[in-house]
XYZ file of N, CA and C in Angstrom:
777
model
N 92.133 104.693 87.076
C 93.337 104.830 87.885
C 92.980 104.531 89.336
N 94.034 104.135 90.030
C 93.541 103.258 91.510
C 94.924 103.691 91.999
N 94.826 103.795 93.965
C 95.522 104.528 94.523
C 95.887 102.835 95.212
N 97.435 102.812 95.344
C 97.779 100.917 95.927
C 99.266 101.075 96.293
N 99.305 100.765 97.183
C 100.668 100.525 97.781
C 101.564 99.776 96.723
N 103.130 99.719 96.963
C 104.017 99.015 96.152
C 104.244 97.898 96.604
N 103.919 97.311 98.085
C 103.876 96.048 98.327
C 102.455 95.565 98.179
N 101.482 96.096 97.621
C 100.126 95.346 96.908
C 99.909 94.619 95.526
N 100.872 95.262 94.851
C 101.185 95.226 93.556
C 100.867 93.945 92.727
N 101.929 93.035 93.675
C 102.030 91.730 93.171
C 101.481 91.240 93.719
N 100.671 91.322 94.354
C 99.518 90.362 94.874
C 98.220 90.763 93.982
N 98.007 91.725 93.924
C 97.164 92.330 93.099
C 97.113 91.514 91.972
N 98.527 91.575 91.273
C 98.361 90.730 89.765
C 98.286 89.347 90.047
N 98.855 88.558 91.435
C 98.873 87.358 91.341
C 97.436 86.763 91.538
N 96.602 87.646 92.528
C 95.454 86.829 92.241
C 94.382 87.260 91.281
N 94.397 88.451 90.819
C 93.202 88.869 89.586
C 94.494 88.479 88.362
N 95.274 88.096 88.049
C 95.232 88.141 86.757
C 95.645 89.320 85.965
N 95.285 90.544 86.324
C 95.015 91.999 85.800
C 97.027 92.021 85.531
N 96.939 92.567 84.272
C 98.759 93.285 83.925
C 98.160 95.232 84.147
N 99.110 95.634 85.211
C 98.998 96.694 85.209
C 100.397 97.564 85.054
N 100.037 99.078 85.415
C 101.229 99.842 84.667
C 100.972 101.155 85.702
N 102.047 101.309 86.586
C 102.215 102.098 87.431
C 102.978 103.202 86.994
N 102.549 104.281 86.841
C 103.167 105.780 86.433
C 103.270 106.939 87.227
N 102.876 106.738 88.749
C 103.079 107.782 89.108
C 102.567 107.390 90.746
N 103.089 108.556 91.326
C 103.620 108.329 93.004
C 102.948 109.493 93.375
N 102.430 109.138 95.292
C 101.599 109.844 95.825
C 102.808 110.196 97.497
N 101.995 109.272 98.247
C 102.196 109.379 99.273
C 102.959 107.753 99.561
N 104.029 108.212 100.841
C 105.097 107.438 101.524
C 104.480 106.275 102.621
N 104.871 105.245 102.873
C 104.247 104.420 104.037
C 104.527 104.747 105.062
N 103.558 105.958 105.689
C 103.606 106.538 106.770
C 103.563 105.752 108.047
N 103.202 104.335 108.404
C 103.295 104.007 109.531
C 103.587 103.597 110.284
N 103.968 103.453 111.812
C 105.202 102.983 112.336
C 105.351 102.044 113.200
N 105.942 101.480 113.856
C 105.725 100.576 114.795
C 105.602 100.680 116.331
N 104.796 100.355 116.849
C 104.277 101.096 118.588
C 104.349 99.926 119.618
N 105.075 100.642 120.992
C 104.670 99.564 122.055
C 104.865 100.521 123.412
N 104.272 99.571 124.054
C 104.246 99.816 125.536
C 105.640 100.017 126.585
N 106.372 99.519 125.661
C 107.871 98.864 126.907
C 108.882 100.351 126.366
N 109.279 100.383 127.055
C 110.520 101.356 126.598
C 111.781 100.860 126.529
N 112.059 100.187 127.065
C 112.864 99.332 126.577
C 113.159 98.062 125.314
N 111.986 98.162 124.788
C 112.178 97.522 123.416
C 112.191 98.799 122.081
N 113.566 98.627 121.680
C 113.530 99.466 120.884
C 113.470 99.278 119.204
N 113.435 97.458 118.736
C 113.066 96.767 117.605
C 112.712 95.640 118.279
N 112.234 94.772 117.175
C 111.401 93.236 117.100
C 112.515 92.569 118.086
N 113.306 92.972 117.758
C 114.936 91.431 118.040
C 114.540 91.723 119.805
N 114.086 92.898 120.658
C 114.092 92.785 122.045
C 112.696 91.791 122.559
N 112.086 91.856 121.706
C 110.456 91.045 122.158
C 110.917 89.488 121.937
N 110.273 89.159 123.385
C 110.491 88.052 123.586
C 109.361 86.965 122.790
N 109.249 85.527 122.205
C 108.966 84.609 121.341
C 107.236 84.627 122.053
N 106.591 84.509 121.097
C 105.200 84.482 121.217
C 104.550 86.076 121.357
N 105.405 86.631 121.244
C 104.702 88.424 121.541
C 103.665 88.829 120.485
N 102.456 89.472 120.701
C 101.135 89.693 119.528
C 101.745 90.926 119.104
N 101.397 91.002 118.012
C 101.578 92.341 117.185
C 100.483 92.402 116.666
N 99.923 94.089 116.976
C 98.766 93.972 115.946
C 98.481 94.694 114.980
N 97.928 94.455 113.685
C 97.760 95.322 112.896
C 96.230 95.839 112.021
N 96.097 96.701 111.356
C 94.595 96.555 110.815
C 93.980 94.920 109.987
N 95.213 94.578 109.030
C 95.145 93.764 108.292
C 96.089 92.972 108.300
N 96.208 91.613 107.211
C 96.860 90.947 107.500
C 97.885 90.709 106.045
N 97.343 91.937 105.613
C 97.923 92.694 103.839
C 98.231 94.042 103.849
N 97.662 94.551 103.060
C 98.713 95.917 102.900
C 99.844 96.459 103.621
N 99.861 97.238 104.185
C 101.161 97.690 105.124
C 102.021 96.552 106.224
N 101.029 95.505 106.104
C 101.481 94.558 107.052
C 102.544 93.897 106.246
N 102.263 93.374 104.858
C 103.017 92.809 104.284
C 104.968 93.294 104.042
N 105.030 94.773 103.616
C 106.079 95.464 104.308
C 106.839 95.263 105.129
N 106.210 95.217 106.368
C 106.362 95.531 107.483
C 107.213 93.635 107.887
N 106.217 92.836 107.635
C 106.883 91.098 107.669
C 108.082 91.081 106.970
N 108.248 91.715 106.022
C 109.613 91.661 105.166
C 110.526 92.048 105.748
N 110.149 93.439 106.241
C 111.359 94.350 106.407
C 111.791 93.828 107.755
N 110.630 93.113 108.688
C 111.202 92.982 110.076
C 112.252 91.309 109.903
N 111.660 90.798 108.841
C 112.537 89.398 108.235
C 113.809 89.892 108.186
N 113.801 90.931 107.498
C 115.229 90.907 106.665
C 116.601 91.689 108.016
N 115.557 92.870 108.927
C 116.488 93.669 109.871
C 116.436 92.492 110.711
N 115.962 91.876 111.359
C 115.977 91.243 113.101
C 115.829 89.624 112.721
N 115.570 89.230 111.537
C 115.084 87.423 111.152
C 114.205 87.084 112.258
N 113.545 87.994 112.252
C 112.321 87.503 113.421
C 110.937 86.962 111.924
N 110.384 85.988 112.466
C 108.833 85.983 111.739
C 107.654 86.208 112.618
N 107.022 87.305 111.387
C 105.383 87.302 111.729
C 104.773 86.948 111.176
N 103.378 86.027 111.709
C 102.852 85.195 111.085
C 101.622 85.180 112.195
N 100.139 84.619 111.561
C 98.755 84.845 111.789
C 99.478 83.377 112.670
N 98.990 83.286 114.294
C 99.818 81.752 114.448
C 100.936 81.612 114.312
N 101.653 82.536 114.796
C 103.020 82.299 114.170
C 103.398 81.743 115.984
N 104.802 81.104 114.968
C 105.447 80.574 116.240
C 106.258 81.556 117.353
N 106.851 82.752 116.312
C 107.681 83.640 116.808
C 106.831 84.790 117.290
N 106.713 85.908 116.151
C 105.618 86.967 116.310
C 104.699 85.919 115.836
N 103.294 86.807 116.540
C 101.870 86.113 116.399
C 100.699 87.611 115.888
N 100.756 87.486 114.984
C 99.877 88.526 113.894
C 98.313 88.742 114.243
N 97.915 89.460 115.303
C 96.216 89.916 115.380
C 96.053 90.906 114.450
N 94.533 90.995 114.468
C 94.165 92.170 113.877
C 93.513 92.964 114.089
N 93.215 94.310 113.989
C 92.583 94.753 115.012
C 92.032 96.494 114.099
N 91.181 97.296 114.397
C 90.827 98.402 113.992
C 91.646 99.451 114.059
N 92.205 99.940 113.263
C 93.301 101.141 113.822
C 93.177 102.053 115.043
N 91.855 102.336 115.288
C 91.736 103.598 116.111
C 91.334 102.815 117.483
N 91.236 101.379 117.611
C 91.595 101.067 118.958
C 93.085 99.882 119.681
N 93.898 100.446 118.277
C 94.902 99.668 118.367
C 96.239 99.611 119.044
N 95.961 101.910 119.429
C 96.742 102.131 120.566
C 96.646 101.487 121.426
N 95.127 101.566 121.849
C 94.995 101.272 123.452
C 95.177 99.702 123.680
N 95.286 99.044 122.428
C 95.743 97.559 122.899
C 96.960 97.576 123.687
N 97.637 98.502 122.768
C 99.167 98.426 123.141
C 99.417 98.778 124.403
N 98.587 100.260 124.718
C 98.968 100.966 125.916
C 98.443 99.993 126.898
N 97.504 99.161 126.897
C 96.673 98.034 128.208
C 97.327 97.045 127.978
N 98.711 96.750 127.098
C 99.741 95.900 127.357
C 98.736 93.875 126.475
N 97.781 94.525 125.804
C 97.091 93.253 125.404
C 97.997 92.788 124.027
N 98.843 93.564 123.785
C 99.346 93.135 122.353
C 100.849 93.819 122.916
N 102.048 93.258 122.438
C 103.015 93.767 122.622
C 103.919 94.736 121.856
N 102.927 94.699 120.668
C 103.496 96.069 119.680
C 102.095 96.004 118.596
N 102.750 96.981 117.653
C 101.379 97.335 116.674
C 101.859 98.334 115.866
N 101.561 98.087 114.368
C 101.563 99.066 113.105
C 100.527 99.836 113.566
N 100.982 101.490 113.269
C 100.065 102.602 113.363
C 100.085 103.435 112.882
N 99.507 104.100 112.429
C 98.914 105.685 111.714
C 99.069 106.297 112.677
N 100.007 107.409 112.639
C 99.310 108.450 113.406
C 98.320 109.322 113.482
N 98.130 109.526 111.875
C 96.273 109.795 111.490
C 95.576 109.448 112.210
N 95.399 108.122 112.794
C 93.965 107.855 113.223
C 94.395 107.642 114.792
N 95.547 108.078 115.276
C 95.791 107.773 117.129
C 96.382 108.938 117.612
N 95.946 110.472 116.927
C 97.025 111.304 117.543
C 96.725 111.683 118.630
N 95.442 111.736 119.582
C 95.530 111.479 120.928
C 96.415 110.694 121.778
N 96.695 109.276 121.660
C 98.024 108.044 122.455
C 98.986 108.716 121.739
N 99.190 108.879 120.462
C 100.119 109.979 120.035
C 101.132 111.093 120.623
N 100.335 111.668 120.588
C 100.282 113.069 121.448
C 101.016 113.365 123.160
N 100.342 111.998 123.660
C 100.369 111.750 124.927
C 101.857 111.237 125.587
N 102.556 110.342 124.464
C 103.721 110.292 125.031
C 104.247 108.937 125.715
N 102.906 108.434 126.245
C 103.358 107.209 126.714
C 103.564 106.412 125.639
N 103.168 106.570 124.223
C 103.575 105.510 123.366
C 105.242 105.561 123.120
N 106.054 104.017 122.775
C 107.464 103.745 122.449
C 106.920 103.940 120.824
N 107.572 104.680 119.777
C 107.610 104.204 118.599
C 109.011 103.956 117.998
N 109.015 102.438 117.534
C 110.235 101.801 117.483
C 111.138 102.329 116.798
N 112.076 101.908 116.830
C 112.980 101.972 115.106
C 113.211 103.611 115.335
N 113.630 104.090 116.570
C 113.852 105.242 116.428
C 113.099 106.462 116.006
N 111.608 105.491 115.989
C 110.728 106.635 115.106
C 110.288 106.616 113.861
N 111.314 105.828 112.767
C 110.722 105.906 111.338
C 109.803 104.752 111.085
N 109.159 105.420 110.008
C 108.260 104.672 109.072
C 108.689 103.799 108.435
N 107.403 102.480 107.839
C 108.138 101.677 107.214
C 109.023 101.941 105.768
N 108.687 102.884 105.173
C 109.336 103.887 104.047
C 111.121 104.394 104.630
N 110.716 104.844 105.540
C 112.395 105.688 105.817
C 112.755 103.620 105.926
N 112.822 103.268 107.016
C 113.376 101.921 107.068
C 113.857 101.615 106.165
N 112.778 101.163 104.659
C 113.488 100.726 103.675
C 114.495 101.403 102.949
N 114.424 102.611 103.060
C 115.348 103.789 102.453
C 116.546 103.566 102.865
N 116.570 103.249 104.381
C 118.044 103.501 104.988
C 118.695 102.397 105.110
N 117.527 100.821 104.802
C 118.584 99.820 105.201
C 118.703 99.076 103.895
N 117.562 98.992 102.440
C 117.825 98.865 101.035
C 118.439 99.445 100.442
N 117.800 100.540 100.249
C 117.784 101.563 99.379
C 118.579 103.019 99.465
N 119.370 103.308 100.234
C 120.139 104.338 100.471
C 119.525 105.710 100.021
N 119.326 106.515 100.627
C 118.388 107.466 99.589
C 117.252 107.892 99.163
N 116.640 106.698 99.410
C 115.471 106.003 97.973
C 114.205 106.739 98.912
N 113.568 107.677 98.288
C 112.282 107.919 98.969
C 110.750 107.106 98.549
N 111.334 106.214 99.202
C 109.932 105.202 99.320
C 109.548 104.506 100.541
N 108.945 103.274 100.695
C 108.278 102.564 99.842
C 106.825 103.274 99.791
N 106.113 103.515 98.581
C 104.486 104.122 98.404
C 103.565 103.119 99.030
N 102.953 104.005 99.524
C 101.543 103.159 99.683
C 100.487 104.067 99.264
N 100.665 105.183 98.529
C 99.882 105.265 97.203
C 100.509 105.592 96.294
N 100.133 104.829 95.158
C 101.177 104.447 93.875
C 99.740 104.880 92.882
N 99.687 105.722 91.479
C 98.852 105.391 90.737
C 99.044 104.796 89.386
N 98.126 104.100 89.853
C 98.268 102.451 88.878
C 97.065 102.203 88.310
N 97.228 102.181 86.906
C 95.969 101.751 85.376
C 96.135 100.284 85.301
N 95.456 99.417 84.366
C 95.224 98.128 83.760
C 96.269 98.670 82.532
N 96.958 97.926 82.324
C 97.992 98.123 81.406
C 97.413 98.386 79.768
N 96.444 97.751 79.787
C 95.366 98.104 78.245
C 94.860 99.620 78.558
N 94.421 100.304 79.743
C 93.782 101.320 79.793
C 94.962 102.625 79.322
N 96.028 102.270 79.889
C 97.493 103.158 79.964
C 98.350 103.143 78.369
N 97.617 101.734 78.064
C 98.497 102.105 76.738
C 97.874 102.763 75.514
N 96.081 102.998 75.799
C 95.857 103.705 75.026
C 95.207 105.095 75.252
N 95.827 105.517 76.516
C 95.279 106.888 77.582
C 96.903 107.381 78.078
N 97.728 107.520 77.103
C 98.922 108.109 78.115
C 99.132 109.433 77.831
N 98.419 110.056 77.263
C 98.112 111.550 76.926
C 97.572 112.074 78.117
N 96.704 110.968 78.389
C 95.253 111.254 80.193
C 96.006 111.175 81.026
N 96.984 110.243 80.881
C 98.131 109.853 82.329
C 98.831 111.036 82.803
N 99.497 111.754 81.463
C 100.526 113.101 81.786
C 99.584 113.949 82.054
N 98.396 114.133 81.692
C 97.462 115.220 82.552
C 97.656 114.776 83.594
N 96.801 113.822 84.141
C 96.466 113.482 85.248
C 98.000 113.953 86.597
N 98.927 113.631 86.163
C 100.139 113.850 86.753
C 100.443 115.220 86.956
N 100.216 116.133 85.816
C 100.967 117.308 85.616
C 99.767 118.413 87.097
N 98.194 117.664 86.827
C 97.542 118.019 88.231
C 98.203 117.553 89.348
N 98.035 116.444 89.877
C 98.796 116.098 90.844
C 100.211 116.500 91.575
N 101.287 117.195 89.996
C 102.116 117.909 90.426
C 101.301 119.620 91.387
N 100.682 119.776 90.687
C 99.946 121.347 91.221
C 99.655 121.454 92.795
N 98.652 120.035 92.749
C 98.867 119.634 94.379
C 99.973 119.336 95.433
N 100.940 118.762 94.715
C 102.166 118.767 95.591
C 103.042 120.057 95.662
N 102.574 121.362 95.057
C 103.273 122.580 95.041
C 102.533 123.342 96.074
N 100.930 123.078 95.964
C 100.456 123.867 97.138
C 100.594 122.943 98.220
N 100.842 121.911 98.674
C 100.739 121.407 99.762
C 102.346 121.364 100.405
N 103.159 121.925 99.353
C 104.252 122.380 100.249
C 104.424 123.703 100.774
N 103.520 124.682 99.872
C 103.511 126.244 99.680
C 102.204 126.149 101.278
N 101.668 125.274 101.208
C 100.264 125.901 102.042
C 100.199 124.775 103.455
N 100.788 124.155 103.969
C 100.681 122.963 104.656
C 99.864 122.864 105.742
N 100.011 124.005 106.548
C 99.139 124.286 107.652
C 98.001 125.142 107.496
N 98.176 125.617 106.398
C 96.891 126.251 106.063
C 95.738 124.866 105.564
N 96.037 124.368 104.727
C 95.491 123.049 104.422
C 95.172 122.243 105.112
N 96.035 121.841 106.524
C 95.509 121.201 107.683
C 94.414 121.939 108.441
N 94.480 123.444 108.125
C 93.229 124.050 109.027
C 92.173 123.916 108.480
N 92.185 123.858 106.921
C 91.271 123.723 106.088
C 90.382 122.497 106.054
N 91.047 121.018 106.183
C 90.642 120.208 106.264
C 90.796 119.273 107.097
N 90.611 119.542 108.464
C 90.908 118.539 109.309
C 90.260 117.373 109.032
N 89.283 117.145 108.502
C 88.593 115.513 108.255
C 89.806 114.765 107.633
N 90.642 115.399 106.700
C 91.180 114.689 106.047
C 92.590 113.854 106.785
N 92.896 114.442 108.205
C 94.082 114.290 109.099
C 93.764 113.846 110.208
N 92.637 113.276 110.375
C 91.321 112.999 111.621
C 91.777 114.233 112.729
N 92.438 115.348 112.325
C 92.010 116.285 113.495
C 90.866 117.030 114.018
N 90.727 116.893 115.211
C 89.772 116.875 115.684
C 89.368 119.064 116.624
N 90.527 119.102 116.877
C 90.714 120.001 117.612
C 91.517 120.829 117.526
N 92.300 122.366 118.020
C 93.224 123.031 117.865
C 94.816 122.344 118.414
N 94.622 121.467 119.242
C 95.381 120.691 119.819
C 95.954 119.875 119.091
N 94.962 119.122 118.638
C 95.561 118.109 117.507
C 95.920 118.828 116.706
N 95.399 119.851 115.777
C 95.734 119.849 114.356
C 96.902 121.105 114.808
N 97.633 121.448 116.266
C 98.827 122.025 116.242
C 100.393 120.829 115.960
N 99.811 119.375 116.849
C 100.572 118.443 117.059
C 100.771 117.476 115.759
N 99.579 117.805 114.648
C 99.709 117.374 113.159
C 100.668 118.019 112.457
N 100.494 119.225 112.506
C 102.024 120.214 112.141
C 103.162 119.598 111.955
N 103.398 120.064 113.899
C 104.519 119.662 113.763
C 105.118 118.356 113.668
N 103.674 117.347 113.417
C 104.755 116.038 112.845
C 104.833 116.000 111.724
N 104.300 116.558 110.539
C 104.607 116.621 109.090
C 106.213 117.691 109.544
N 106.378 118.263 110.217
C 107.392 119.647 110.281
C 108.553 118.781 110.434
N 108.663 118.024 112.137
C 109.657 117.569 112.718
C 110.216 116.293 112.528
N 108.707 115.456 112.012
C 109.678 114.195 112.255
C 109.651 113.352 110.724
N 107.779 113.563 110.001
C 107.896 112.808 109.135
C 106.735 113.210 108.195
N 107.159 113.783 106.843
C 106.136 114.368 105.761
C 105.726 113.034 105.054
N 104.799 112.667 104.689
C 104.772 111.396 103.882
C 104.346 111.799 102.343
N 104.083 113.199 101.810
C 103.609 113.660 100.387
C 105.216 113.953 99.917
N 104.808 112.863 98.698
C 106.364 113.472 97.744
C 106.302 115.372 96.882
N 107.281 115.447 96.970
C 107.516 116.402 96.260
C 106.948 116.596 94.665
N 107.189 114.883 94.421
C 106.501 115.216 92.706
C 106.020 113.895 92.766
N 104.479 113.849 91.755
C 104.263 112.749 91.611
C 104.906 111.617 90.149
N 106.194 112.501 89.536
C 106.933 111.544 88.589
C 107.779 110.667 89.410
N 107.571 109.534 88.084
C 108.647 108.526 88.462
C 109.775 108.869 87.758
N 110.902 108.341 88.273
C 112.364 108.375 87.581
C 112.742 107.143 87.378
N 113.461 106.688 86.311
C 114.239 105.215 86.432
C 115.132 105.084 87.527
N 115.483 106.115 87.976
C 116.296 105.514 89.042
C 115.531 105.247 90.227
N 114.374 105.526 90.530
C 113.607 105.479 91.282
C 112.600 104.597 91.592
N 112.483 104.172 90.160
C 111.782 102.806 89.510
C 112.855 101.785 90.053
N 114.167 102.113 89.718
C 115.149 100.899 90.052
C 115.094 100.228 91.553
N 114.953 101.481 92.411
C 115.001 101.107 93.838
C 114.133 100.938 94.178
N 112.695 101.549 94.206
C 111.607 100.726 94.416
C 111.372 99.140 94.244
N 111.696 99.013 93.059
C 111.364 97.589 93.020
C 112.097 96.663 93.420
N 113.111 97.131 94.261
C 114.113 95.908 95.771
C 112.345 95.491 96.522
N 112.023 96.173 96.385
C 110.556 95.472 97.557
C 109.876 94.622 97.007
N 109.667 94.214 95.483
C 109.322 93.006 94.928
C 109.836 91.586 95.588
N 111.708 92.171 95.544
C 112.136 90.553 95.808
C 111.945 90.592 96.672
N 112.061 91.941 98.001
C 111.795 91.112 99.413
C 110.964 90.803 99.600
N 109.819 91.086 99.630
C 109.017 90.180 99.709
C 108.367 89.352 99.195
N 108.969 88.891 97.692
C 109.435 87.126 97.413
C 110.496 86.290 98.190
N 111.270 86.999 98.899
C 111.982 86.652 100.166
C 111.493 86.072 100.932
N 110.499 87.336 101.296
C 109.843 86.647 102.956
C 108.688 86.012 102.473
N 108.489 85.183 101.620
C 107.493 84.814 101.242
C 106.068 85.191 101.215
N 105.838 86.604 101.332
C 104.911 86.771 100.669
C 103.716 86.461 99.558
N 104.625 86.916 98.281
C 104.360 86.186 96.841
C 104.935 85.326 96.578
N 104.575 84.624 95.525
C 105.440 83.175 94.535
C 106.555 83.909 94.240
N 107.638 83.067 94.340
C 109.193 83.312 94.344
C 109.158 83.576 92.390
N 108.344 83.108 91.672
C 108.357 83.296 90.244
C 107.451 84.203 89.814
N 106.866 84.992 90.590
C 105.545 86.050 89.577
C 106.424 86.784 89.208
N 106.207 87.755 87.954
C 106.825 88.706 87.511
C 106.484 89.773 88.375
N 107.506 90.228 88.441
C 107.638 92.024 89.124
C 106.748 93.199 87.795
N 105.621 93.871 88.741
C 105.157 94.821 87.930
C 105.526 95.615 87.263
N 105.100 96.309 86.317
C 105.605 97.276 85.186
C 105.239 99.001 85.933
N 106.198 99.456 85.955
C 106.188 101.137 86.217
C 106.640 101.652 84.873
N 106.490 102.495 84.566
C 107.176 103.698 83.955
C 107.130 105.019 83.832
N 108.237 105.699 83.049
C 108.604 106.900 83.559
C 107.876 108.006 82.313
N 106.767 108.988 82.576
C 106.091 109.611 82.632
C 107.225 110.724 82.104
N 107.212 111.488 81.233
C 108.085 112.849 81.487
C 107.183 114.302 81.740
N 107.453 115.133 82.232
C 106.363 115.934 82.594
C 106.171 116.873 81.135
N 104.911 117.727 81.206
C 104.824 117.658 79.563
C 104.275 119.238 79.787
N 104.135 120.185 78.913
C 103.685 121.469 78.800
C 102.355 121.435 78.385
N 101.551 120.243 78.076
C 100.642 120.042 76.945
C 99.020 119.999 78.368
C-alpha cells in the first residue's frame, strides 16, 4: 500500500504501466497559494511573465495548473509564456516570495510556519487550499482533492481485501483519536508538524482549529465521493496534464467491517 495524491494517479499508471485500486483516503491538499503583493488576490491580478514557485513540477503542482486553468484561464508552464513555473525547496520558498524573487508560490504551512506566522505573507484565494478550491468551484461539498490516497497494485487488492478492511478499520482508530486528542498529539509530536517551539506549535493549533484541518474524518470511500473525486481526472486531461485518452483509475468502496 502507497500513500499518492489523486492528481498522481494517472500519471502514475500512464508511465509505469501498473493498474491500481484505490480504497481509502487520508489527508486533504493542504497547500495554498502565497505572495508578496496584497493586492493580488488570484492568478487573473499577476501580470504576464510572473514566476511562481513550487517544490516540483508534479504532484501538488499539477492540481494547482488545472485548477488555476479552469478559475482565471491563466497558464503555468516550466517556460511558460504566461505564468513561468520555478522550482524551488519548500522551506526556502517563503522567502523567495517575501524578497519579491518569485511572484507567488505553492506552500505548506508545515514547513513555513515562521513567514506564516508573521503575517507579511498574502495567501490567495481567500486563504483556501487547493482541496477547499476544488470543493467549492467543482465539486460543491466534496471534501477533497487527497493528496494522500491509499492505493495497492490492483493484483495485490484483489487478492488482500480482507488486509485492506483491516488496514482501514486502523486508520479509522487514528482519525478518532486525532479528533478526540489534536493538541495533545501536536505536543506529542512536533517533528511530525515541523514545530519547532511553544510558539509554533500554539499557531499550529489554531490553524488546524480556525482556518484549515486537512485529516478526514474517516478513511472510507463512498460512491458518492468516488463520483466527485474523479472530476479531477478530466481536469486535468483538460489542462493537459495527461493523455486526453488514459483511463481514469479504479477506487472502490470498502464497507467498514466488525471483523
Amino acid at each position: 500500500v502507497v500513500s499518492i495524491g489523486t492528481y498522481e494517479l494517472q500519471n502514475l499508471e500512464q508511465e509505469t504501466g501498473v493498474k491500481t485500486v484505490t480504497f481509502g483516503k487520508f489527508n486533504k491538499a493542504k497547500d495554498v497559494m502565497i505572495t508578496a503583493n496584497p493586492q493580488w488576490k488570484t492568478v487573473s491580478d499577476m501580470p504576464k511573465g510572473c514566476k511562481i514557485a513550487a517544490e516540483s513540477v508534479v504532484g501538488n503542482t499539477t492540481i494547482w495548473t488545472a485548477l488555476i486553468g479552469k478559475m482565471d484561464k491563466r497558464t503555468l508552464a516550466e517556460n511558460g509564456d504566461d505564468l513561468n513555473l520555478v522550482t524551488a525547496d519548500y522551506q526556502v520558498i517563503p522567502d523567495l516570495v517575501l524578497n519579491n524573487e518569485v511572484c507567488g508560490a505553492f506552500a505548506d504551512p508545515t514547513q513555513s510556519i515562521p513567514q506564516f506566522a508573521s503575517g507579511k505573507l498574502n495567501v490567495m484565494y481567500d486563504g483556501r487550499s487547493a482541496s477547499e478550491l476544488y470543493g467549492e468551484i467543482m465539486a460543491p461539498g466534496h471534501q477533497g482533492v487527497m493528496s494522500n490516497l491509499f492505493t495497492a497494485r490492483k493484483e495485490w487488492y484483489d487478492n488482500h481485501k480482507e488486509e485492506a478492511a483491516f488496514f482501514l478499520k486502523v486508520w479509522q482508530r487514528a482519525m478518532d483519536e486525532w479528533a478526540a486528542h489534536r493538541d495533545e498529539i501536536i505536543d506529542a509530536y512536533p517533528q511530525h508538524f515541523a514545530v519547532k517551539n511553544d510558539e509554533e506549535a500554539k499557531w499550529m493549533k489554531a490553524y488546524f482549529a480556525n482556518t484549515f484541518d486537512w485529516f478526514v474524518d474517516s478513511p472510507y470511500l463512498t460512491q458518492e465521493w468516488i463520483d466527485k473525486e474523479k472530476g479531477i481526472f478530466q481536469l486535468l486531461k483538460d489542462a493537459g496534464v495527461v493523455k486526453p485518452d488514459q483511463p481514469d483509475p479504479e477506487m472502490v468502496v470498502v464497507a467498514p467491517s466488525s471483523q
